[in-house]
Amino acid sequence: VSFDQLKVRGQLIRQLAEHHASNEQVTAISTAFKRRLNQVLIDYAAMHHVIIIDSKSVLAGNKDITDAIMLKLGKSS
């Protein structure tokens, strides 16, 4: 399956900009987000017995799970 990292990072950046986060807040939130994202991806891969590939590396034919991962991230925050 594939996952669009750029879409998810873009969403985080937009949210941080909307809230006028300070540099310290951006650093703390980004670090926590990376950890949470990594764990969500690991859990998804284990639960569904799949390998997750960055969508920019996929030419065609893979199921995109970006929206499902974003939903899980929203629930885990």
PDB file of N, CA and C in Angstrom:
ATOM      1  N   VAL A   1       0.847  -1.175   0.000  1.00  0.00           N
ATOM      2  CA  VAL A   1       0.000   0.000   0.000  1.00  0.00           C
ATOM      3  C   VAL A   1       0.889   1.233   0.000  1.00  0.00           C
ATOM      4  N   SER A   2       0.305   2.367  -0.355  1.00  0.00           N
ATOM      5  CA  SER A   2       1.103   3.590  -0.394  1.00  0.00           C
ATOM      6  C   SER A   2       0.523   4.648   0.541  1.00  0.00           C
ATOM      7  N   PHE A   3       1.385   5.591   0.897  1.00  0.00           N
ATOM      8  CA  PHE A   3       1.055   6.639   1.841  1.00  0.00           C
ATOM      9  C   PHE A   3       1.718   7.933   1.377  1.00  0.00           C
ATOM     10  N   ASP A   4       0.971   9.027   1.345  1.00  0.00           N
ATOM     11  CA  ASP A   4       1.476  10.317   0.866  1.00  0.00           C
ATOM     12  C   ASP A   4       1.976  11.167   2.038  1.00  0.00           C
ATOM     13  N   GLN A   5       3.280  11.074   2.304  1.00  0.00           N
ATOM     14  CA  GLN A   5       3.881  11.832   3.401  1.00  0.00           C
ATOM     15  C   GLN A   5       3.730  13.336   3.212  1.00  0.00           C
ATOM     16  N   LEU A   6       3.870  13.790   1.978  1.00  0.00           N
ATOM     17  CA  LEU A   6       3.800  15.231   1.717  1.00  0.00           C
ATOM     18  C   LEU A   6       2.426  15.804   2.055  1.00  0.00           C
ATOM     19  N   LYS A   7       1.381  15.054   1.764  1.00  0.00           N
ATOM     20  CA  LYS A   7       0.022  15.507   2.081  1.00  0.00           C
ATOM     21  C   LYS A   7      -0.157  15.662   3.590  1.00  0.00           C
ATOM     22  N   VAL A   8       0.339  14.690   4.340  1.00  0.00           N
ATOM     23  CA  VAL A   8       0.190  14.722   5.794  1.00  0.00           C
ATOM     24  C   VAL A   8       1.042  15.841   6.394  1.00  0.00           C
ATOM     25  N   ARG A   9       2.274  15.971   5.935  1.00  0.00           N
ATOM     26  CA  ARG A   9       3.136  17.053   6.437  1.00  0.00           C
ATOM     27  C   ARG A   9       2.552  18.417   6.090  1.00  0.00           C
ATOM     28  N   GLY A  10       2.004  18.538   4.894  1.00  0.00           N
ATOM     29  CA  GLY A  10       1.380  19.792   4.485  1.00  0.00           C
ATOM     30  C   GLY A  10       0.231  20.174   5.392  1.00  0.00           C
ATOM     31  N   GLN A  11      -0.565  19.190   5.771  1.00  0.00           N
ATOM     32  CA  GLN A  11      -1.685  19.434   6.682  1.00  0.00           C
ATOM     33  C   GLN A  11      -1.173  19.931   8.029  1.00  0.00           C
ATOM     34  N   LEU A  12      -0.126  19.308   8.548  1.00  0.00           N
ATOM     35  CA  LEU A  12       0.451  19.728   9.826  1.00  0.00           C
ATOM     36  C   LEU A  12       0.967  21.164   9.727  1.00  0.00           C
ATOM     37  N   ILE A  13       1.667  21.475   8.660  1.00  0.00           N
ATOM     38  CA  ILE A  13       2.214  22.821   8.474  1.00  0.00           C
ATOM     39  C   ILE A  13       1.090  23.858   8.410  1.00  0.00           C
ATOM     40  N   ARG A  14       0.020  23.535   7.688  1.00  0.00           N
ATOM     41  CA  ARG A  14      -1.120  24.460   7.610  1.00  0.00           C
ATOM     42  C   ARG A  14      -1.733  24.705   8.991  1.00  0.00           C
ATOM     43  N   GLN A  15      -1.878  23.634   9.762  1.00  0.00           N
ATOM     44  CA  GLN A  15      -2.462  23.782  11.095  1.00  0.00           C
ATOM     45  C   GLN A  15      -1.573  24.627  12.002  1.00  0.00           C
ATOM     46  N   LEU A  16      -0.265  24.401  11.927  1.00  0.00           N
ATOM     47  CA  LEU A  16       0.656  25.186  12.748  1.00  0.00           C
ATOM     48  C   LEU A  16       0.614  26.663  12.350  1.00  0.00           C
ATOM     49  N   ALA A  17       0.535  26.919  11.061  1.00  0.00           N
ATOM     50  CA  ALA A  17       0.476  28.303  10.581  1.00  0.00           C
ATOM     51  C   ALA A  17      -0.821  28.984  11.019  1.00  0.00           C
ATOM     52  N   GLU A  18      -1.929  28.253  10.964  1.00  0.00           N
ATOM     53  CA  GLU A  18      -3.222  28.815  11.374  1.00  0.00           C
ATOM     54  C   GLU A  18      -3.223  29.224  12.841  1.00  0.00           C
ATOM     55  N   HIS A  19      -2.479  28.474  13.656  1.00  0.00           N
ATOM     56  CA  HIS A  19      -2.438  28.747  15.096  1.00  0.00           C
ATOM     57  C   HIS A  19      -1.275  29.654  15.479  1.00  0.00           C
ATOM     58  N   HIS A  20      -0.546  30.141  14.479  1.00  0.00           N
ATOM     59  CA  HIS A  20       0.584  31.050  14.710  1.00  0.00           C
ATOM     60  C   HIS A  20       1.538  30.490  15.769  1.00  0.00           C
ATOM     61  N   ALA A  21       1.917  29.223  15.592  1.00  0.00           N
ATOM     62  CA  ALA A  21       2.786  28.538  16.545  1.00  0.00           C
ATOM     63  C   ALA A  21       4.176  29.174  16.565  1.00  0.00           C
ATOM     64  N   SER A  22       4.752  29.242  17.763  1.00  0.00           N
ATOM     65  CA  SER A  22       6.119  29.746  17.909  1.00  0.00           C
ATOM     66  C   SER A  22       7.096  28.676  17.423  1.00  0.00           C
ATOM     67  N   ASN A  23       8.351  29.053  17.264  1.00  0.00           N
ATOM     68  CA  ASN A  23       9.369  28.083  16.839  1.00  0.00           C
ATOM     69  C   ASN A  23       9.474  26.925  17.817  1.00  0.00           C
ATOM     70  N   GLU A  24       9.393  27.224  19.104  1.00  0.00           N
ATOM     71  CA  GLU A  24       9.474  26.174  20.123  1.00  0.00           C
ATOM     72  C   GLU A  24       8.276  25.231  20.016  1.00  0.00           C
ATOM     73  N   GLN A  25       7.108  25.794  19.806  1.00  0.00           N
ATOM     74  CA  GLN A  25       5.910  24.971  19.653  1.00  0.00           C
ATOM     75  C   GLN A  25       6.001  24.113  18.401  1.00  0.00           C
ATOM     76  N   VAL A  26       6.470  24.700  17.314  1.00  0.00           N
ATOM     77  CA  VAL A  26       6.617  23.951  16.060  1.00  0.00           C
ATOM     78  C   VAL A  26       7.551  22.772  16.263  1.00  0.00           C
ATOM     79  N   THR A  27       8.678  23.002  16.932  1.00  0.00           N
ATOM     80  CA  THR A  27       9.643  21.929  17.176  1.00  0.00           C
ATOM     81  C   THR A  27       9.026  20.822  18.024  1.00  0.00           C
ATOM     82  N   ALA A  28       8.377  21.193  19.113  1.00  0.00           N
ATOM     83  CA  ALA A  28       7.784  20.198  20.012  1.00  0.00           C
ATOM     84  C   ALA A  28       6.662  19.426  19.326  1.00  0.00           C
ATOM     85  N   ILE A  29       5.787  20.134  18.641  1.00  0.00           N
ATOM     86  CA  ILE A  29       4.660  19.485  17.970  1.00  0.00           C
ATOM     87  C   ILE A  29       5.152  18.592  16.838  1.00  0.00           C
ATOM     88  N   SER A  30       6.128  19.055  16.075  1.00  0.00           N
ATOM     89  CA  SER A  30       6.668  18.262  14.961  1.00  0.00           C
ATOM     90  C   SER A  30       7.309  16.976  15.451  1.00  0.00           C
ATOM     91  N   THR A  31       8.063  17.064  16.543  1.00  0.00           N
ATOM     92  CA  THR A  31       8.710  15.877  17.104  1.00  0.00           C
ATOM     93  C   THR A  31       7.667  14.872  17.582  1.00  0.00           C
ATOM     94  N   ALA A  32       6.670  15.349  18.309  1.00  0.00           N
ATOM     95  CA  ALA A  32       5.611  14.460  18.796  1.00  0.00           C
ATOM     96  C   ALA A  32       4.826  13.869  17.631  1.00  0.00           C
ATOM     97  N   PHE A  33       4.565  14.682  16.617  1.00  0.00           N
ATOM     98  CA  PHE A  33       3.820  14.221  15.452  1.00  0.00           C
ATOM     99  C   PHE A  33       4.575  13.121  14.715  1.00  0.00           C
ATOM    100  N   LYS A  34       5.877  13.288  14.530  1.00  0.00           N
ATOM    101  CA  LYS A  34       6.681  12.274  13.838  1.00  0.00           C
ATOM    102  C   LYS A  34       6.628  10.944  14.577  1.00  0.00           C
ATOM    103  N   ARG A  35       6.720  11.004  15.904  1.00  0.00           N
ATOM    104  CA  ARG A  35       6.638   9.769  16.703  1.00  0.00           C
ATOM    105  C   ARG A  35       5.268   9.116  16.541  1.00  0.00           C
ATOM    106  N   ARG A  36       4.221   9.933  16.645  1.00  0.00           N
ATOM    107  CA  ARG A  36       2.857   9.408  16.538  1.00  0.00           C
ATOM    108  C   ARG A  36       2.606   8.832  15.148  1.00  0.00           C
ATOM    109  N   LEU A  37       3.045   9.536  14.110  1.00  0.00           N
ATOM    110  CA  LEU A  37       2.877   9.055  12.742  1.00  0.00           C
ATOM    111  C   LEU A  37       3.592   7.728  12.551  1.00  0.00           C
ATOM    112  N   ASN A  38       4.818   7.640  13.020  1.00  0.00           N
ATOM    113  CA  ASN A  38       5.579   6.399  12.892  1.00  0.00           C
ATOM    114  C   ASN A  38       4.843   5.241  13.562  1.00  0.00           C
ATOM    115  N   GLN A  39       4.307   5.478  14.759  1.00  0.00           N
ATOM    116  CA  GLN A  39       3.603   4.407  15.469  1.00  0.00           C
ATOM    117  C   GLN A  39       2.313   4.016  14.756  1.00  0.00           C
ATOM    118  N   VAL A  40       1.587   4.989  14.233  1.00  0.00           N
ATOM    119  CA  VAL A  40       0.353   4.694  13.496  1.00  0.00           C
ATOM    120  C   VAL A  40       0.670   3.864  12.255  1.00  0.00           C
ATOM    121  N   LEU A  41       1.740   4.208  11.545  1.00  0.00           N
ATOM    122  CA  LEU A  41       2.132   3.442  10.353  1.00  0.00           C
ATOM    123  C   LEU A  41       2.550   2.020  10.723  1.00  0.00           C
ATOM    124  N   ILE A  42       3.321   1.879  11.790  1.00  0.00           N
ATOM    125  CA  ILE A  42       3.736   0.542  12.250  1.00  0.00           C
ATOM    126  C   ILE A  42       2.513  -0.293  12.618  1.00  0.00           C
ATOM    127  N   ASP A  43       1.604   0.299  13.372  1.00  0.00           N
ATOM    128  CA  ASP A  43       0.391  -0.420  13.789  1.00  0.00           C
ATOM    129  C   ASP A  43      -0.454  -0.826  12.581  1.00  0.00           C
ATOM    130  N   TYR A  44      -0.613   0.084  11.621  1.00  0.00           N
ATOM    131  CA  TYR A  44      -1.402  -0.214  10.423  1.00  0.00           C
ATOM    132  C   TYR A  44      -0.772  -1.364   9.647  1.00  0.00           C
ATOM    133  N   ALA A  45       0.531  -1.292   9.438  1.00  0.00           N
ATOM    134  CA  ALA A  45       1.228  -2.336   8.680  1.00  0.00           C
ATOM    135  C   ALA A  45       1.083  -3.694   9.358  1.00  0.00           C
ATOM    136  N   ALA A  46       1.221  -3.723  10.672  1.00  0.00           N
ATOM    137  CA  ALA A  46       1.103  -4.983  11.402  1.00  0.00           C
ATOM    138  C   ALA A  46      -0.328  -5.516  11.357  1.00  0.00           C
ATOM    139  N   MET A  47      -1.290  -4.638  11.546  1.00  0.00           N
ATOM    140  CA  MET A  47      -2.690  -5.056  11.578  1.00  0.00           C
ATOM    141  C   MET A  47      -3.163  -5.583  10.224  1.00  0.00           C
ATOM    142  N   HIS A  48      -2.687  -4.967   9.149  1.00  0.00           N
ATOM    143  CA  HIS A  48      -3.152  -5.328   7.812  1.00  0.00           C
ATOM    144  C   HIS A  48      -2.166  -6.205   7.042  1.00  0.00           C
ATOM    145  N   HIS A  49      -1.045  -6.556   7.680  1.00  0.00           N
ATOM    146  CA  HIS A  49      -0.023  -7.410   7.054  1.00  0.00           C
ATOM    147  C   HIS A  49       0.416  -6.858   5.702  1.00  0.00           C
ATOM    148  N   VAL A  50       0.818  -5.587   5.707  1.00  0.00           N
ATOM    149  CA  VAL A  50       1.236  -4.919   4.475  1.00  0.00           C
ATOM    150  C   VAL A  50       2.565  -4.199   4.691  1.00  0.00           C
ATOM    151  N   ILE A  51       3.177  -3.848   3.589  1.00  0.00           N
ATOM    152  CA  ILE A  51       4.336  -2.969   3.589  1.00  0.00           C
ATOM    153  C   ILE A  51       3.848  -1.629   3.060  1.00  0.00           C
ATOM    154  N   ILE A  52       4.207  -0.554   3.748  1.00  0.00           N
ATOM    155  CA  ILE A  52       3.771   0.782   3.345  1.00  0.00           C
ATOM    156  C   ILE A  52       4.918   1.475   2.615  1.00  0.00           C
ATOM    157  N   ILE A  53       4.608   1.969   1.416  1.00  0.00           N
ATOM    158  CA  ILE A  53       5.591   2.633   0.565  1.00  0.00           C
ATOM    159  C   ILE A  53       5.153   4.082   0.364  1.00  0.00           C
ATOM    160  N   ASP A  54       6.112   4.991   0.345  1.00  0.00           N
ATOM    161  CA  ASP A  54       5.804   6.397   0.072  1.00  0.00           C
ATOM    162  C   ASP A  54       5.193   6.495  -1.319  1.00  0.00           C
ATOM    163  N   SER A  55       4.074   7.185  -1.430  1.00  0.00           N
ATOM    164  CA  SER A  55       3.340   7.232  -2.701  1.00  0.00           C
ATOM    165  C   SER A  55       4.146   7.842  -3.841  1.00  0.00           C
ATOM    166  N   LYS A  56       5.123   8.695  -3.541  1.00  0.00           N
ATOM    167  CA  LYS A  56       5.916   9.276  -4.629  1.00  0.00           C
ATOM    168  C   LYS A  56       6.816   8.231  -5.291  1.00  0.00           C
ATOM    169  N   SER A  57       6.988   7.075  -4.656  1.00  0.00           N
ATOM    170  CA  SER A  57       7.804   6.000  -5.215  1.00  0.00           C
ATOM    171  C   SER A  57       6.986   4.967  -5.979  1.00  0.00           C
ATOM    172  N   VAL A  58       5.663   5.120  -5.986  1.00  0.00           N
ATOM    173  CA  VAL A  58       4.772   4.151  -6.616  1.00  0.00           C
ATOM    174  C   VAL A  58       4.302   4.689  -7.965  1.00  0.00           C
ATOM    175  N   LEU A  59       4.479   3.885  -8.999  1.00  0.00           N
ATOM    176  CA  LEU A  59       4.040   4.310 -10.328  1.00  0.00           C
ATOM    177  C   LEU A  59       2.542   4.127 -10.517  1.00  0.00           C
ATOM    178  N   ALA A  60       2.025   2.964 -10.100  1.00  0.00           N
ATOM    179  CA  ALA A  60       0.595   2.699 -10.275  1.00  0.00           C
ATOM    180  C   ALA A  60       0.218   1.423  -9.540  1.00  0.00           C
ATOM    181  N   GLY A  61      -1.070   1.273  -9.288  1.00  0.00           N
ATOM    182  CA  GLY A  61      -1.602   0.001  -8.841  1.00  0.00           C
ATOM    183  C   GLY A  61      -1.671  -0.239  -7.353  1.00  0.00           C
ATOM    184  N   ASN A  62      -1.205   0.676  -6.533  1.00  0.00           N
ATOM    185  CA  ASN A  62      -1.275   0.451  -5.091  1.00  0.00           C
ATOM    186  C   ASN A  62      -2.465   1.163  -4.480  1.00  0.00           C
ATOM    187  N   LYS A  63      -2.966   0.592  -3.410  1.00  0.00           N
ATOM    188  CA  LYS A  63      -4.031   1.219  -2.635  1.00  0.00           C
ATOM    189  C   LYS A  63      -3.400   2.333  -1.795  1.00  0.00           C
ATOM    190  N   ASP A  64      -3.963   3.531  -1.869  1.00  0.00           N
ATOM    191  CA  ASP A  64      -3.471   4.659  -1.078  1.00  0.00           C
ATOM    192  C   ASP A  64      -4.202   4.689   0.263  1.00  0.00           C
ATOM    193  N   ILE A  65      -3.450   4.707   1.361  1.00  0.00           N
ATOM    194  CA  ILE A  65      -4.038   4.686   2.701  1.00  0.00           C
ATOM    195  C   ILE A  65      -3.881   6.028   3.428  1.00  0.00           C
ATOM    196  N   THR A  66      -3.511   7.064   2.703  1.00  0.00           N
ATOM    197  CA  THR A  66      -3.239   8.362   3.328  1.00  0.00           C
ATOM    198  C   THR A  66      -4.419   8.853   4.163  1.00  0.00           C
ATOM    199  N   ASP A  67      -5.611   8.831   3.608  1.00  0.00           N
ATOM    200  CA  ASP A  67      -6.780   9.333   4.341  1.00  0.00           C
ATOM    201  C   ASP A  67      -7.054   8.501   5.594  1.00  0.00           C
ATOM    202  N   ALA A  68      -6.876   7.190   5.500  1.00  0.00           N
ATOM    203  CA  ALA A  68      -7.080   6.322   6.667  1.00  0.00           C
ATOM    204  C   ALA A  68      -6.063   6.640   7.759  1.00  0.00           C
ATOM    205  N   ILE A  69      -4.830   6.895   7.362  1.00  0.00           N
ATOM    206  CA  ILE A  69      -3.787   7.224   8.335  1.00  0.00           C
ATOM    207  C   ILE A  69      -4.074   8.585   8.968  1.00  0.00           C
ATOM    208  N   MET A  70      -4.493   9.547   8.161  1.00  0.00           N
ATOM    209  CA  MET A  70      -4.818  10.871   8.700  1.00  0.00           C
ATOM    210  C   MET A  70      -5.973  10.781   9.698  1.00  0.00           C
ATOM    211  N   LEU A  71      -6.935   9.929   9.410  1.00  0.00           N
ATOM    212  CA  LEU A  71      -8.053   9.725  10.328  1.00  0.00           C
ATOM    213  C   LEU A  71      -7.559   9.133  11.646  1.00  0.00           C
ATOM    214  N   LYS A  72      -6.687   8.132  11.561  1.00  0.00           N
ATOM    215  CA  LYS A  72      -6.130   7.518  12.773  1.00  0.00           C
ATOM    216  C   LYS A  72      -5.297   8.519  13.563  1.00  0.00           C
ATOM    217  N   LEU A  73      -4.553   9.367  12.879  1.00  0.00           N
ATOM    218  CA  LEU A  73      -3.767  10.397  13.561  1.00  0.00           C
ATOM    219  C   LEU A  73      -4.679  11.361  14.304  1.00  0.00           C
ATOM    220  N   GLY A  74      -5.776  11.710  13.681  1.00  0.00           N
ATOM    221  CA  GLY A  74      -6.728  12.611  14.317  1.00  0.00           C
ATOM    222  C   GLY A  74      -7.335  12.015  15.575  1.00  0.00           C
ATOM    223  N   LYS A  75      -7.580  10.723  15.544  1.00  0.00           N
ATOM    224  CA  LYS A  75      -8.170  10.044  16.700  1.00  0.00           C
ATOM    225  C   LYS A  75      -7.162   9.847  17.817  1.00  0.00           C
ATOM    226  N   SER A  76      -5.862   9.743  17.463  1.00  0.00           N
ATOM    227  CA  SER A  76      -4.850   9.460  18.480  1.00  0.00           C
ATOM    228  C   SER A  76      -4.283  10.719  19.111  1.00  0.00           C
ATOM    229  N   SER A  77      -4.676  11.897  18.600  1.00  0.00           N
ATOM    230  CA  SER A  77      -4.093  13.126  19.154  1.00  0.00           C
ATOM    231  C   SER A  77      -4.846  13.619  20.363  1.00  0.00           C
TER     232      SER A  77
END
